[in-house]
XYZ file of C-alpha atoms in Angstrom:
407
model
C 23.546 -0.678 7.840
C 23.492 2.172 5.227
C 26.249 2.284 2.613
C 27.649 5.611 3.870
C 28.138 4.160 7.362
C 29.941 1.114 5.922
C 32.185 3.491 3.940
C 32.986 5.572 7.029
C 33.712 2.480 9.117
C 36.071 1.257 6.399
C 37.990 4.572 6.095
C 37.746 5.437 9.792
C 36.586 8.627 11.510
C 37.072 10.616 14.719
C 34.582 12.153 17.134
C 35.352 15.486 18.790
C 33.709 17.817 21.290
C 33.676 21.607 21.813
C 32.543 22.662 25.267
C 32.563 26.440 24.838
C 33.135 29.087 22.191
C 31.676 30.306 18.947
C 31.220 26.959 17.273
C 28.783 28.472 14.744
C 31.734 30.347 13.194
C 33.601 27.051 13.073
C 30.727 25.483 11.122
C 30.842 28.328 8.592
C 34.621 27.997 8.197
C 34.346 24.235 7.717
C 31.674 24.689 5.079
C 33.806 27.303 3.288
C 36.971 25.138 3.310
C 34.993 21.931 2.492
C 35.853 20.126 5.707
C 33.273 17.255 6.021
C 31.263 17.044 9.253
C 28.457 14.657 10.209
C 26.513 13.490 13.261
C 26.387 17.130 14.355
C 24.498 17.671 17.602
C 24.355 20.238 20.398
C 23.603 19.241 23.986
C 23.967 20.746 27.418
C 27.510 19.346 27.559
C 28.600 21.146 24.395
C 28.925 20.672 20.651
C 29.604 17.201 19.191
C 30.466 16.130 15.641
C 32.480 13.624 13.594
C 34.947 14.056 10.728
C 37.481 12.098 8.689
C 40.932 11.516 10.271
C 42.750 13.420 7.518
C 40.358 16.383 7.934
C 40.830 16.695 11.698
C 44.102 18.685 11.330
C 42.369 21.204 9.052
C 39.537 21.419 11.580
C 41.975 22.218 14.426
C 43.502 25.019 12.313
C 40.073 26.486 11.610
C 39.108 26.100 15.274
C 41.970 28.388 16.300
C 40.640 31.039 13.906
C 37.156 30.654 15.406
C 38.520 30.872 18.953
C 37.357 27.421 20.047
C 39.276 24.387 21.213
C 38.151 20.926 19.986
C 38.842 17.916 22.138
C 39.229 14.479 20.593
C 36.864 11.952 22.127
C 37.103 8.712 20.129
C 38.797 7.164 17.109
C 36.612 4.645 15.319
C 36.778 2.530 12.176
C 38.835 -0.207 10.533
C 42.195 1.659 10.247
C 42.339 2.291 14.007
C 41.385 -1.321 14.774
C 44.146 -2.574 12.465
C 46.659 -0.194 14.063
C 45.662 -1.350 17.537
C 46.238 -5.003 16.645
C 49.132 -4.409 14.227
C 51.326 -6.866 16.117
C 48.760 -9.676 15.666
C 49.197 -10.602 12.032
C 46.724 -13.505 12.184
C 43.802 -11.274 13.158
C 44.582 -8.773 10.408
C 44.992 -11.551 7.831
C 41.674 -13.096 8.940
C 39.877 -9.771 8.567
C 41.372 -9.231 5.122
C 40.435 -12.744 4.004
C 36.908 -12.295 5.360
C 36.427 -9.042 3.452
C 37.818 -10.591 0.275
C 35.568 -13.639 0.571
C 32.599 -11.354 1.221
C 33.384 -9.313 -1.898
C 33.899 -12.417 -4.016
C 30.682 -14.006 -2.750
C 28.720 -11.028 -4.107
C 29.461 -12.295 -7.606
C 27.348 -15.434 -7.027
C 23.678 -16.194 -6.423
C 22.813 -17.429 -2.947
C 19.062 -16.920 -2.805
C 16.424 -17.742 -5.436
C 12.823 -16.619 -4.961
C 9.683 -17.195 -7.026
C 6.718 -14.808 -6.944
C 3.334 -15.113 -8.635
C 2.705 -18.857 -8.325
C -0.865 -19.860 -7.460
C -1.523 -23.157 -9.233
C 2.090 -24.027 -9.962
C 4.315 -25.469 -7.258
C 7.442 -23.448 -6.542
C 9.621 -26.556 -6.595
C 8.561 -27.208 -10.200
C 9.553 -23.667 -11.192
C 12.864 -23.931 -9.303
C 13.724 -27.166 -11.126
C 13.031 -25.461 -14.462
C 15.270 -22.543 -13.432
C 18.012 -24.974 -12.432
C 17.916 -26.565 -15.880
C 18.625 -23.075 -17.300
C 21.613 -22.569 -14.991
C 19.950 -20.475 -12.291
C 20.898 -22.208 -9.029
C 22.520 -21.439 -5.712
C 26.218 -20.739 -6.234
C 25.828 -19.820 -9.921
C 28.001 -16.997 -11.243
C 25.844 -13.935 -11.910
C 27.789 -12.923 -15.024
C 26.814 -16.189 -16.747
C 23.070 -15.719 -16.247
C 21.180 -14.035 -19.076
C 17.764 -12.798 -17.877
C 16.522 -12.289 -21.445
C 17.044 -15.979 -22.303
C 15.368 -16.993 -19.019
C 12.383 -14.835 -19.944
C 12.079 -16.556 -23.323
C 12.691 -20.154 -22.184
C 10.522 -20.368 -19.049
C 7.136 -20.279 -20.910
C 8.507 -23.001 -23.217
C 9.544 -25.263 -20.339
C 6.336 -24.825 -18.338
C 3.046 -24.656 -20.225
C 1.243 -23.039 -17.284
C 3.449 -19.907 -17.481
C 2.507 -17.173 -19.929
C 5.162 -14.624 -18.907
C 8.313 -14.610 -16.757
C 11.015 -12.108 -15.782
C 14.203 -12.624 -13.769
C 15.428 -9.775 -11.565
C 18.863 -10.019 -9.930
C 19.558 -7.740 -6.980
C 22.712 -8.369 -4.992
C 22.964 -12.094 -4.353
C 19.208 -12.687 -4.726
C 17.464 -13.703 -7.940
C 13.696 -13.169 -8.027
C 11.627 -14.792 -10.755
C 8.320 -13.066 -11.424
C 5.836 -15.324 -13.204
C 2.357 -14.887 -14.570
C 0.326 -18.045 -14.876
C -1.606 -18.816 -18.023
C -5.348 -18.237 -17.816
C -7.002 -21.558 -18.467
C -9.880 -21.466 -20.980
C -13.247 -22.683 -19.714
C -14.120 -26.270 -20.396
C -15.583 -26.530 -23.851
C -19.122 -27.838 -23.920
C -20.672 -28.865 -27.178
C -23.946 -27.007 -26.848
C -25.061 -28.339 -30.231
C -24.831 -32.005 -29.270
C -28.282 -33.275 -28.287
C -28.563 -34.650 -24.759
C -31.035 -36.006 -22.237
C -31.197 -35.175 -18.532
C -31.141 -38.221 -16.286
C -31.058 -38.738 -12.530
C -27.544 -38.904 -11.095
C -28.833 -40.819 -8.049
C -32.014 -42.109 -6.432
C -34.382 -39.575 -4.895
C -37.795 -37.889 -4.802
C -38.239 -34.749 -6.886
C -39.369 -31.673 -4.953
C -38.686 -29.110 -7.694
C -38.226 -29.535 -11.443
C -37.388 -26.734 -13.864
C -36.872 -27.750 -17.505
C -35.491 -24.952 -19.670
C -34.778 -27.018 -22.819
C -36.281 -30.316 -23.872
C -39.435 -32.124 -22.764
C -40.109 -32.956 -19.100
C -40.631 -36.671 -18.461
C -41.179 -36.429 -14.690
C -43.058 -34.067 -12.418
C -42.773 -32.795 -8.882
C -43.265 -35.541 -6.301
C -42.116 -38.409 -8.564
C -39.568 -40.889 -7.299
C -36.690 -41.528 -9.676
C -33.858 -43.998 -9.700
C -30.323 -43.473 -10.871
C -30.163 -43.292 -14.673
C -33.897 -42.689 -15.210
C -34.940 -40.067 -17.732
C -36.009 -36.711 -16.281
C -36.031 -34.484 -19.365
C -35.825 -35.724 -22.946
C -33.872 -34.057 -25.739
C -36.195 -35.685 -28.310
C -39.566 -34.045 -28.907
C -42.153 -33.709 -31.629
C -43.776 -30.524 -32.764
C -47.447 -30.198 -33.656
C -46.770 -31.231 -37.229
C -45.293 -34.551 -36.064
C -41.691 -33.699 -36.883
C -38.995 -34.969 -34.508
C -36.368 -32.536 -33.141
C -33.167 -33.167 -31.172
C -32.090 -30.575 -28.586
C -29.713 -30.399 -25.656
C -32.057 -30.749 -22.712
C -31.377 -28.617 -19.643
C -33.043 -28.938 -16.277
C -32.680 -28.313 -12.547
C -33.949 -31.303 -10.584
C -33.948 -30.699 -6.815
C -34.657 -33.931 -4.961
C -34.572 -35.445 -1.503
C -31.822 -38.073 -1.714
C -31.073 -40.753 0.898
C -27.400 -40.894 1.887
C -25.368 -42.735 4.518
C -21.978 -42.611 6.238
C -20.146 -45.167 8.372
C -17.314 -44.530 10.845
C -15.384 -47.192 12.753
C -13.431 -46.534 15.986
C -11.490 -49.405 17.653
C -11.628 -49.511 21.431
C -7.930 -50.389 21.570
C -6.202 -47.103 20.660
C -2.505 -46.604 19.942
C -0.982 -43.574 21.708
C 2.362 -41.858 21.026
C 4.161 -40.814 24.220
C 7.225 -38.570 24.073
C 10.248 -39.882 25.962
C 11.739 -36.399 26.335
C 14.904 -37.403 24.455
C 15.873 -34.904 21.748
C 18.905 -35.237 19.445
C 20.039 -32.163 17.511
C 22.248 -32.332 14.451
C 23.615 -29.311 12.585
C 24.814 -29.070 8.987
C 26.686 -26.507 6.912
C 25.281 -26.278 3.377
C 27.445 -24.537 0.776
C 27.379 -24.839 -3.028
C 25.219 -27.968 -2.885
C 27.425 -29.679 -0.287
C 25.992 -30.688 3.090
C 28.748 -30.827 5.694
C 27.817 -32.369 9.076
C 28.936 -30.435 12.162
C 28.636 -33.406 14.547
C 30.044 -36.829 15.219
C 27.857 -39.473 13.618
C 26.036 -41.988 15.807
C 23.228 -44.358 14.897
C 19.725 -43.362 16.005
C 17.713 -46.114 17.599
C 13.986 -46.016 18.222
C 11.076 -44.148 16.660
C 11.289 -40.413 16.295
C 9.731 -37.376 14.638
C 11.995 -35.125 12.593
C 11.837 -31.314 12.557
C 14.134 -29.306 10.243
C 15.044 -25.628 10.323
C 17.307 -23.759 7.879
C 18.694 -20.222 8.252
C 21.008 -18.005 6.193
C 23.499 -15.920 8.248
C 23.763 -12.252 7.292
C 26.470 -9.618 7.777
C 25.342 -5.977 7.554
C 22.119 -7.248 5.962
C 24.012 -9.147 3.242
C 23.312 -12.923 3.144
C 26.425 -15.087 3.385
C 27.062 -17.785 0.744
C 26.109 -20.707 2.961
C 23.248 -21.975 5.089
C 23.035 -23.502 8.541
C 20.440 -26.219 9.015
C 19.424 -28.016 12.174
C 17.589 -31.306 12.510
C 15.793 -32.190 15.738
C 14.873 -35.815 16.424
C 12.105 -36.145 19.035
C 11.863 -39.732 20.240
C 8.606 -41.394 21.313
C 7.219 -44.785 22.231
C 3.963 -46.425 21.143
C 1.517 -47.433 23.846
C -1.845 -49.142 23.515
C -4.716 -47.916 25.653
C -8.261 -49.234 25.778
C -10.927 -46.564 25.781
C -14.503 -46.840 26.978
C -17.507 -47.225 24.701
C -18.674 -43.704 25.610
C -15.324 -42.222 24.578
C -15.309 -44.221 21.324
C -18.849 -43.066 20.554
C -17.820 -39.456 21.171
C -14.825 -39.793 18.811
C -16.977 -41.462 16.151
C -19.588 -38.702 16.419
C -16.897 -36.048 15.895
C -15.530 -37.833 12.830
C -18.926 -38.384 11.226
C -19.998 -34.776 11.891
C -16.845 -33.487 10.217
C -17.304 -35.705 7.177
C -20.981 -34.892 6.689
C -20.256 -31.166 6.862
C -17.541 -31.536 4.232
C -19.850 -33.468 1.909
C -23.258 -31.812 2.242
C -23.172 -29.042 4.853
C -26.493 -27.212 5.123
C -28.163 -29.500 2.537
C -28.904 -32.120 5.194
C -32.629 -32.210 6.017
C -32.816 -35.206 8.352
C -30.258 -37.395 10.087
C -30.434 -40.572 12.136
C -27.587 -42.417 13.831
C -27.172 -46.017 14.972
C -24.171 -47.522 16.783
C -23.040 -51.130 17.171
C -20.082 -52.821 18.865
C -18.509 -55.929 17.333
C -15.108 -57.513 17.990
C -13.784 -54.466 19.823
C -14.740 -51.985 17.087
C -17.509 -49.421 17.541
C -19.349 -48.699 14.278
C -21.442 -45.557 13.938
C -23.773 -45.300 10.932
C -25.524 -42.147 9.848
C -28.553 -42.130 7.549
C -29.495 -38.796 5.993
C -32.010 -37.138 3.761
C -30.174 -34.569 1.658
C -31.585 -31.979 -0.726
C -29.509 -31.654 -3.890
C -29.643 -31.218 -7.647
C -29.538 -34.672 -9.261
C -29.802 -33.537 -12.886
C -27.118 -34.979 -15.172
C -26.783 -34.401 -18.900
C -26.144 -37.467 -21.044
C -25.517 -36.955 -24.742
C -27.719 -38.790 -27.220
C -25.541 -41.050 -29.431
C -25.867 -40.280 -33.103
C -24.482 -41.878 -36.239
C -21.185 -40.507 -37.503
C -22.100 -37.579 -39.793
C -18.921 -38.119 -41.833
C -19.988 -41.586 -42.935
C -21.417 -41.805 -46.524
C -25.162 -41.883 -46.745
C -26.792 -44.998 -48.042
C -28.311 -44.486 -51.454
C -32.069 -45.057 -51.599
C -33.064 -47.685 -54.161
C -34.893 -46.359 -57.167
C -38.593 -47.134 -57.418
C -40.259 -48.494 -60.509
C -40.510 -45.696 -62.950
C -37.081 -44.290 -62.212
C -37.739 -42.187 -59.107
C-alpha cells in the first residue's frame, strides 16, 4: 500500500457525491481555497471525490456558492473506526499496542540477504556477518556499514569488496568475490611427457622435446612418450619442458551391481504437522508435544508475515512429518538388468560421453546379485607432464681438483 494511502487511512477521510450542478465551478473554488480533493471521478451517476474530514465543512460552504449540493456517502479511516468502537476499550488498546509494536519493530533488522555469491556459500557469509553484529533482531542504530565494508574482506579471503545496504528492516550485503589467479606452472622446469594410462597411440603431436613414440605404438602407464632431454648436432645436451598431445585408444571398464531383493519405501498416509513461532532467535512451539514413532521424512517451510508490505519481526515455520514403512520386494532378472543398464549408461556418459568408440556388456548372477560389466574402448589424451628431477641449484658446487701443473 502506498504511503499516502496509509497516511489517509490513519487520519481518516470522507467520500461524497454530487448528482447534478456545476461541479466544475466547485473544483475551481476548492483549488482556490486549497481544499484537498482526491479520487476524483465522473460517472453516469454523478461526480465522486474524497476529502479530509476537517475540510468537508469548507467544501459544503463552497458548494453553496457553486450551486451544488454534496451528499456524504462514506466515512473511512482509523478515527471513525475508533469512534465506532469507543465503548470497547480492549479493541482500541490492542490497536494502539499493535501500531506501537509495529513502529518499534522498524528499528530492528528482521531480514538479512546476501547478493553476489557464486563460489562462496551464503551460510559462511551470514556467519561472518553475525560475528560483526549483523543478525536478526539487531538494532539498526548499532550497525556501522562502513566497518562492515572494511572487516568483511578481512574475515573472508574470497571476498575482495563488500557493502551493506539497510532499507527498512532488511539488510542486503553486496559482495564481490576475489578473482583467483591461474595456477602457476613453472614453464622453465624441464619435464618429460609420459603415458597417464595404457593405450594405443592414434595421433601424436610433440611441440617441445623429442618424440620417443610414434603413431600406432602401444604404451603402458608411465612409459616415456616425449623426452625433455635432447642433444643438438654438436653433441650438447639440453633440458626443455616437453609438450605433447597423445591421443590414444584406451581400454576402460565399469561394473554395476543390482540386488534382486529391493527395499521399497511405502507411504502410510500419516502426516503430522508442527508449527513454530521464531522470534529473536527463540523457537516457540505452537503445539502439544508428543513422541513420534516410526520412520518419517521431514519437510520444513518458513514464512515471514507482512502487514502493508512490511515484514513483521517474527517468522512462522511448519514441519511436516510424512511416515513410511520399508518393504522388501524381489524383482525379476529382466528388471534388474534394465536397472543396471540405466545406471551404467548414466555413469559412462558422465565419465567419457562421446569419447566412447566401442562398448561390450556382460551380465552374471551370483548369490542374488546381478552384476553388469561394461568394457569400452575410449579415445582420449593420455599425455602427462612429469618434471625431471634436478640437483638443488642452491647447493655449493664441488670444487674440481687441480691437475698437475696447477690447472
